[in-house]
Coordinates of C-alpha atoms and ligand atoms in Angstrom, one line a residue:
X1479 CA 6.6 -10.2 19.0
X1480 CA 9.4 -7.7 18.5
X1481 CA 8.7 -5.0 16.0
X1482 CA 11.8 -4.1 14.3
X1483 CA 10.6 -4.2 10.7
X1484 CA 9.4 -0.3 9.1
X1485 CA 7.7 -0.3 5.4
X1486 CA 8.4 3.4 4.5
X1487 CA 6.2 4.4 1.7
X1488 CA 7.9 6.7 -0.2
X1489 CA 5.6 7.8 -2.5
X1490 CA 1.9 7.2 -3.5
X1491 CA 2.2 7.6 -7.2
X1492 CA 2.2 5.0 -9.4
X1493 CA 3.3 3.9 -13.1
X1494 CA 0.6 1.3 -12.7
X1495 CA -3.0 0.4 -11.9
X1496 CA -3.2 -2.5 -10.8
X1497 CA -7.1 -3.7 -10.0
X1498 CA -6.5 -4.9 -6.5
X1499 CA -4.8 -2.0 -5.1
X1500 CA -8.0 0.3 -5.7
X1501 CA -10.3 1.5 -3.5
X1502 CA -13.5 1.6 -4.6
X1503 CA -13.8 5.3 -5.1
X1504 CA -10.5 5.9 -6.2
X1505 CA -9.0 8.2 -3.8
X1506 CA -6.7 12.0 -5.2
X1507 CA -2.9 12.0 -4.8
X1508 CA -1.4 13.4 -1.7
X1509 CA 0.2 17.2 -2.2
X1510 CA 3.8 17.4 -3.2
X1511 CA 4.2 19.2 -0.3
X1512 CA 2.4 17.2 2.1
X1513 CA 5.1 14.3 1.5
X1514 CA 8.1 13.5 3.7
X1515 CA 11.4 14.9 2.5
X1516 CA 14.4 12.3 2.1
X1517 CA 16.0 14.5 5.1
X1518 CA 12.4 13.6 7.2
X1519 CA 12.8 10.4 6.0
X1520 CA 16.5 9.5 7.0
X1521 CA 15.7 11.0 9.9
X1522 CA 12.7 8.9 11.3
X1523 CA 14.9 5.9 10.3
X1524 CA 17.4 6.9 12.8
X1525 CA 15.1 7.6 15.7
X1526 CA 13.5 4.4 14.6
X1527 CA 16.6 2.6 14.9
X1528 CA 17.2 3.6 18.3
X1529 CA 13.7 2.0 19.2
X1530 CA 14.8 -1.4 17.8
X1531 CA 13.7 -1.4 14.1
X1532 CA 16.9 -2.9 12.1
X1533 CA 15.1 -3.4 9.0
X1534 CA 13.7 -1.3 6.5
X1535 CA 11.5 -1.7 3.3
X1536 CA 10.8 0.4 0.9
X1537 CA 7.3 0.5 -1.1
X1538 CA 4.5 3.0 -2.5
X1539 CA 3.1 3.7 -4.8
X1540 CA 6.2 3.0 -6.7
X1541 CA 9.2 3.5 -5.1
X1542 CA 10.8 3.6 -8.1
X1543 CA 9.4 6.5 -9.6
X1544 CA 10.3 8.9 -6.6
X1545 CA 13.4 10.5 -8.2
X1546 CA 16.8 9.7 -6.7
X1547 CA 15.3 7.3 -4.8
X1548 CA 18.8 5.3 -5.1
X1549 CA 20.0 8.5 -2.6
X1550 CA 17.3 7.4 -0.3
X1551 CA 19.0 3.5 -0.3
X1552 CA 22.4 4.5 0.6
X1553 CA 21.4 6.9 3.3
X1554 CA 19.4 4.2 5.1
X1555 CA 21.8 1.7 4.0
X1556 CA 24.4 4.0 6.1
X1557 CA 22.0 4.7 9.1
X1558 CA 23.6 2.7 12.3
X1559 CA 21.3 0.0 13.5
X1560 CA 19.7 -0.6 10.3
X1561 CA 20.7 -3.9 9.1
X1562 CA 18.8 -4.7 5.8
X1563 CA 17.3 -2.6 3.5
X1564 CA 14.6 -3.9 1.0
X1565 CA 12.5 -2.7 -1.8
X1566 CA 9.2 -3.4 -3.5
X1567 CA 8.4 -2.5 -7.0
X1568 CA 6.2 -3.4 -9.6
X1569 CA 9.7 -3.8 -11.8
X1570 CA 8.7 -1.4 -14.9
X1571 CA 11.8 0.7 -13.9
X1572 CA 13.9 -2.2 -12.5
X1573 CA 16.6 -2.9 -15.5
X1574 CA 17.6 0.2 -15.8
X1575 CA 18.1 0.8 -12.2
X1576 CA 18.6 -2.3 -10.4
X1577 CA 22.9 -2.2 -10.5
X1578 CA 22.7 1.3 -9.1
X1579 CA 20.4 0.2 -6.3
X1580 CA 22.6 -2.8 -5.2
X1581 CA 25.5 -0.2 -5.7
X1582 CA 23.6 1.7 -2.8
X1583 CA 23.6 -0.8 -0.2
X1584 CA 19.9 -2.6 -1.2
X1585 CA 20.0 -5.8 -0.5
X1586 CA 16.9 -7.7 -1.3
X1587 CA 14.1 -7.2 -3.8
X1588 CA 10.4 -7.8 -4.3
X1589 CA 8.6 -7.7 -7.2
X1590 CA 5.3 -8.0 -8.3
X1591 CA 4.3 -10.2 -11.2
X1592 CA 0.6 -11.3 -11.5
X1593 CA 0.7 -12.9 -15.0
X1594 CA 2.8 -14.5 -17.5
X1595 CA 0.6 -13.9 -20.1
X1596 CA 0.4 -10.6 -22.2
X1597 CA -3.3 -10.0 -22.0
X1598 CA -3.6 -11.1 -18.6
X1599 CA -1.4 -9.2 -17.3
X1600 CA -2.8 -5.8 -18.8
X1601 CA -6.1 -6.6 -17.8
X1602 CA -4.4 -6.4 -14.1
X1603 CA -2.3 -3.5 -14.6
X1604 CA -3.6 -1.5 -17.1
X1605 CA -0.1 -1.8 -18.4
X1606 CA 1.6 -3.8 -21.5
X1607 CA 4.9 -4.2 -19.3
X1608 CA 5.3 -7.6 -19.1
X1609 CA 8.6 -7.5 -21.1
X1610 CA 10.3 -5.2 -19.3
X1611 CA 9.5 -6.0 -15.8
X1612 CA 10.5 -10.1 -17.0
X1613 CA 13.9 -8.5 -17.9
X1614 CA 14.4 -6.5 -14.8
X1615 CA 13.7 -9.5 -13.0
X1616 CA 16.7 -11.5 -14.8
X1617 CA 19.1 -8.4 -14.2
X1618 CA 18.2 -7.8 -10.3
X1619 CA 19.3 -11.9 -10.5
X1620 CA 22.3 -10.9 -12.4
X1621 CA 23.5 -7.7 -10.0
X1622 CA 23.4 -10.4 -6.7
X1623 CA 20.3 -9.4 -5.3
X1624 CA 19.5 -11.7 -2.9
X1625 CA 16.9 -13.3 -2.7
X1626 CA 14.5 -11.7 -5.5
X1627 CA 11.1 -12.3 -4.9
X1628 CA 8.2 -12.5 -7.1
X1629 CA 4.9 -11.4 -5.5
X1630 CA 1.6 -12.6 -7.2
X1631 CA -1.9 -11.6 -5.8
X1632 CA -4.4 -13.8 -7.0
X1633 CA -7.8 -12.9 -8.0
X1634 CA -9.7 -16.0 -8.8
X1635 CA -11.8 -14.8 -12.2
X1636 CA -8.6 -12.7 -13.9
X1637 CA -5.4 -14.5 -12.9
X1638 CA -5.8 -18.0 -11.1
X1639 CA -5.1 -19.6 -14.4
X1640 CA -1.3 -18.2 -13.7
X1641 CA -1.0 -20.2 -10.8
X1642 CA 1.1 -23.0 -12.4
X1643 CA 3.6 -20.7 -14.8
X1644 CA 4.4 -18.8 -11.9
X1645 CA 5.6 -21.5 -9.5
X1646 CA 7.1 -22.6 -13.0
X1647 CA 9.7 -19.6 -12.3
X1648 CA 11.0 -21.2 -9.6
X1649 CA 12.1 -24.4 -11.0
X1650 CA 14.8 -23.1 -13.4
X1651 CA 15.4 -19.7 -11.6
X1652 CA 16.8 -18.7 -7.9
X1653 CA 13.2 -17.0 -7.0
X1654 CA 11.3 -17.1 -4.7
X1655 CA 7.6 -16.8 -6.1
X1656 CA 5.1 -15.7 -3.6
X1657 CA 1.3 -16.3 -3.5
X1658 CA -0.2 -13.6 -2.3
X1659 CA -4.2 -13.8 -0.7
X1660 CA -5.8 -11.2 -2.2
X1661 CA -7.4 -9.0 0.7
X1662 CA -9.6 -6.3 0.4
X1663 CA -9.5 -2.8 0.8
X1664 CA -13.0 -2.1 1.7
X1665 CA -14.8 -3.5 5.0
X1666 CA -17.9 -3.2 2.4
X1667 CA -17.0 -5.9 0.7
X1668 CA -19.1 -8.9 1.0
X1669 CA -17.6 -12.4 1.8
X1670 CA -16.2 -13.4 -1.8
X1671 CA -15.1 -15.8 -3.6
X1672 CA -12.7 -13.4 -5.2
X1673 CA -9.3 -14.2 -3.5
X1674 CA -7.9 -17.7 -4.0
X1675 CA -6.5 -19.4 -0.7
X1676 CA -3.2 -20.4 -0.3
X1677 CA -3.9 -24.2 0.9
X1678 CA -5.9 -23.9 -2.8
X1679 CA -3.1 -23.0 -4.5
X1680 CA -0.6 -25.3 -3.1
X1681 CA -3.5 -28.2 -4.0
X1682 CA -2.8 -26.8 -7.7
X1683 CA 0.7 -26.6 -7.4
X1684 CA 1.4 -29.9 -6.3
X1685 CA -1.2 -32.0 -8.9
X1686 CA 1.3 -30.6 -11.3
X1687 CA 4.8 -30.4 -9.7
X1688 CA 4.4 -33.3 -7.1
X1689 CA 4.5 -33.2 -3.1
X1690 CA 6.0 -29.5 -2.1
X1691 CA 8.7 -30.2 0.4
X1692 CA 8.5 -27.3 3.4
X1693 CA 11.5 -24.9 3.9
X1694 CA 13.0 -22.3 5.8
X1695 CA 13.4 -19.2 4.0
X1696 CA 15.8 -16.8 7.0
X1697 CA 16.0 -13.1 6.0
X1698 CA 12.8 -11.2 6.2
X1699 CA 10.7 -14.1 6.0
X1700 CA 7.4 -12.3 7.5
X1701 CA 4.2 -13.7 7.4
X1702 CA 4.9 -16.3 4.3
X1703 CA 5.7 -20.3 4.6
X1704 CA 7.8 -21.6 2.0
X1705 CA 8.2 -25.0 0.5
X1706 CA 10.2 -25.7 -2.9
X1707 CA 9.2 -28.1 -5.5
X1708 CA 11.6 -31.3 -5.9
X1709 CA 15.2 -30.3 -7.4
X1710 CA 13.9 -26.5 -7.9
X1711 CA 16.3 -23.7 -8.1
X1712 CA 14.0 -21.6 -6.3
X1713 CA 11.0 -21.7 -3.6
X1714 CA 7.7 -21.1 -3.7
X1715 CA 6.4 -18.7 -0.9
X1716 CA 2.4 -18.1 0.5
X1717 CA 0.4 -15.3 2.5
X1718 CA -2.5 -16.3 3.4
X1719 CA -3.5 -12.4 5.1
X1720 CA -7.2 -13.2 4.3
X1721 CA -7.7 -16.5 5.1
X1722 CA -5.2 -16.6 8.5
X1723 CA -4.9 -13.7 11.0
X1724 CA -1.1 -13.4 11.8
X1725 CA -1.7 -10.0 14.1
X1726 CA 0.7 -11.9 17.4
X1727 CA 3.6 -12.6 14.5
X1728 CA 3.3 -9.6 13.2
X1729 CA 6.8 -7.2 13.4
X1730 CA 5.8 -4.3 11.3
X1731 CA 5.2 -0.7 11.3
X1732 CA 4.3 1.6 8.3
X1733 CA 5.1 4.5 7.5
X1734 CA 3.5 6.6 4.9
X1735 CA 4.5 9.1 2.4
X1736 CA 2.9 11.8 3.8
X1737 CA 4.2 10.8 7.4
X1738 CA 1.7 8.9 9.4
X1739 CA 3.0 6.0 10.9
X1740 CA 0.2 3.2 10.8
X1741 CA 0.9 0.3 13.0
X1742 CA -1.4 -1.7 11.1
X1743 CA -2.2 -2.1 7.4
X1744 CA -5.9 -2.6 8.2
X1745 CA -6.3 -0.1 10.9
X1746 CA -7.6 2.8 10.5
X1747 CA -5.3 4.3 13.9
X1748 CA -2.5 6.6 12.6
X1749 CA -0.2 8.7 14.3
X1750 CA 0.8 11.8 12.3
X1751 CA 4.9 12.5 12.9
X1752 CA 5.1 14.7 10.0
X1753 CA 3.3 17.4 12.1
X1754 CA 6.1 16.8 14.8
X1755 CA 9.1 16.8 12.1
X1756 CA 8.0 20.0 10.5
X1757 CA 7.3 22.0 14.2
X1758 CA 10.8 21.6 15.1
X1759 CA 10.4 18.4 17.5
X1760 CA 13.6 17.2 19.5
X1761 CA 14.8 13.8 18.8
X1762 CA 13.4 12.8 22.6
X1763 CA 9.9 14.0 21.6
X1764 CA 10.0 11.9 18.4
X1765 CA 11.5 9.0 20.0
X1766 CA 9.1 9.1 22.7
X1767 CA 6.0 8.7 20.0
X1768 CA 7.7 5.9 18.0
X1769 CA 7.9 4.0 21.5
X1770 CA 4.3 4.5 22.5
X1771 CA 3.4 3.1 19.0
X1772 CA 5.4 0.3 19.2
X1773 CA 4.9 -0.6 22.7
X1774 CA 0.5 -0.1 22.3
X1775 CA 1.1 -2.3 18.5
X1776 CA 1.3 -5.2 20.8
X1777 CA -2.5 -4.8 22.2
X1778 CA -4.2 -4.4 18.2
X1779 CA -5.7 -6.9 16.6
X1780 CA -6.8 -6.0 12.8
X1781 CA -10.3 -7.0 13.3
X1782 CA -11.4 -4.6 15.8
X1783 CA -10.1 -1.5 14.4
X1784 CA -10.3 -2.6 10.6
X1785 CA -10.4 0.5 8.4
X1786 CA -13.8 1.1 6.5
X1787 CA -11.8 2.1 3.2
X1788 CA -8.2 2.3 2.4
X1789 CA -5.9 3.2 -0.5
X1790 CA -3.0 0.7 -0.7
X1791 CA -0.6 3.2 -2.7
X1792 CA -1.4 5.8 0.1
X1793 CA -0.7 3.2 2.9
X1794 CA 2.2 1.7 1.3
X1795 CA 1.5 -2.1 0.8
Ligands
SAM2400 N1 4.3 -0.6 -6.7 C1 5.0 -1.6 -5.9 C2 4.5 -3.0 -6.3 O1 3.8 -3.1 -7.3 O2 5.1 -4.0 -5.8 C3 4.9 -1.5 -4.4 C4 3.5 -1.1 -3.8 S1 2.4 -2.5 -3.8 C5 1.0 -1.7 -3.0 C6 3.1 -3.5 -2.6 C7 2.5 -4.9 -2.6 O3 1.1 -4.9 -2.2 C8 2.5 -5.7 -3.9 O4 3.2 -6.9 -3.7 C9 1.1 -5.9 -4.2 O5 0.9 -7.1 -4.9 C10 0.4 -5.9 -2.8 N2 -1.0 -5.6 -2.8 C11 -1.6 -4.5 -3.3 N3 -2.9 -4.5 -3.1 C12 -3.2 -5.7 -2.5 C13 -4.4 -6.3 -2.0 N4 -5.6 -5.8 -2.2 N5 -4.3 -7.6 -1.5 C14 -3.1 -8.1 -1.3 N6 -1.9 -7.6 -1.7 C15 -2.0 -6.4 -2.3

């Protein structure tokens, strides 16, 4: 598989809590100092570029809540060899900002939604946002950003009863709304029936909505399969990351806000570039490590290097 997709992480804090992104000891918040400039940044996208990545995304944490963060889109936007620039947010911020960001050259959108319902939806986030991230939704429709994609991670005792409002979205919207398998972020977790499989959900979906017919969904399809309900406006998208292993398809890199670059979410290997950046490195030396990363992603396999505990805003999810 080619790797030529990088999730940059641009910050782990978070105007959120939501209960599947924990750790279970919940884990401090990385130095101000100890996190990559926008100039470090911008300038491990351009090395990565010349190693073949063409598209970037960026997550968190919140990306949103790092400030000028619509700086950070245009200058990647700009970089040569980077095709597509994408975002994922939780939404809070997203009305306010979501012209600005398509102003900048962004030109897809994922946001998380877990719940339709009021309660619900605190109970996952800790947050009464619902309103606000349901109207940033509608405006990043409005500005043309294309596709916007809702992201729901299912847990099966808080939010599996949102199951069929969700793929609801789709019918009367142009979303795509994305089961997510909830996966998690301890090895010390035992074998649960806390995550609700994908073929599960679609079993839902379609008593209610009828045969899903399969699609093809191009641009930075990833690890989902998508199928739409019958004379939908939108699709319906699933990850199954717990329940399937998709290590050979997998084309990503990470790179965290404090400049490791993790080749795997789930592996605990990382490669600290910061140290490089901040020694005065040449662009050869740099280059030269993002290869070697690349070229040894090919021979990892999640299961044999799984971390024992990880922080998802740290990682960048
Ligand atoms: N704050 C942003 C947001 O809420 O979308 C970006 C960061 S969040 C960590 C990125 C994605 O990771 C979200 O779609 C979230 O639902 C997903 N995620 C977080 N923890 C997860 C877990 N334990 N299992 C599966 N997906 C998870």
């Amino acid at each position: 598989m080619r790797v030529n997709y990088l999730r940059i992480s641009v910050t782990d804090r978070c105007n959120q809590r939501c209960v599947y992104c924990r750790p279970r000891v919940d884990c401090d918040f990385i130095e101000r100092a100890e996190i990559l400039c926008y100039e470090e940044i911008q300038r491990l996208a351009r090395l990565f570029a010349d190693c073949g990545i063409d598209r970037v995304r960026l997550t968190g944490g919140e990306p949103l809540v790092r400030r000028d963060v619509v700086a950070l889109v245009a200058g990647l936007a700009g970089t040569d060899g980077i095709d597509d620039v994408a975002l994922t947010t939780n939404g809070v911020l997203l009305e306010s900002m979501a012209a600005d960001l398509k102003a900048a050259g962004l030109s897809r959108i994922n946001v998380s939604l877990d719940s339709l319902q009021a309660d619900n939806y605190r109970k996952i986030t800790g947050r009464d946002d619902l309103p606000q991230v349901l109207r940033g939704i509608h405006r990043a429709i409005g500005v043309g950003l294309q596709p916007v994609k809702v992201n729901a991670v299912l847990l099966r005792h808080i939010n599996a009863s949102q199951i069929l409002g969700l793929a609801g979205l789709s019918m009367d919207l142009p979303l795509i709304v994305r089961f997510i398998e909830y996966c998690p972020t301890s090895r010390r977790v035992k074998p649960a029936d806390d995550y609700v499989p994908c073929t599960e959900v679609r079993r839902i979906i379609e008593r209610k909505f009828g045969r899903l017919l399969d699609t093809v969904i191009v641009p930075g399809s990833g690890p989902a399969s998508y199928c739409k309900i019958s004379r939908s406006a939108g699709a319906i998208g699933f990850i199954a990351g717990r329940s399937t292993l998709f290590c050979t398809s997998c084309n990503r890199i990470r790179l965290t806000s404090d400049g490791r670059i993790r080749p795997c979410l789930y592996s605990a290997r990382q490669y600290d570039v910061k140290t490089l950046l901040r020694e005065g490195a040449s662009d050869a030396r740099i280059r030269e490590l993002l290869m070697q990363i690349i070229v040894q992603k090919g021979s990892l396999s999640a299961l044999d290097s799984l971390a024992e505990e990880f922080c998802m805003r740290k990682v960048g999810g």
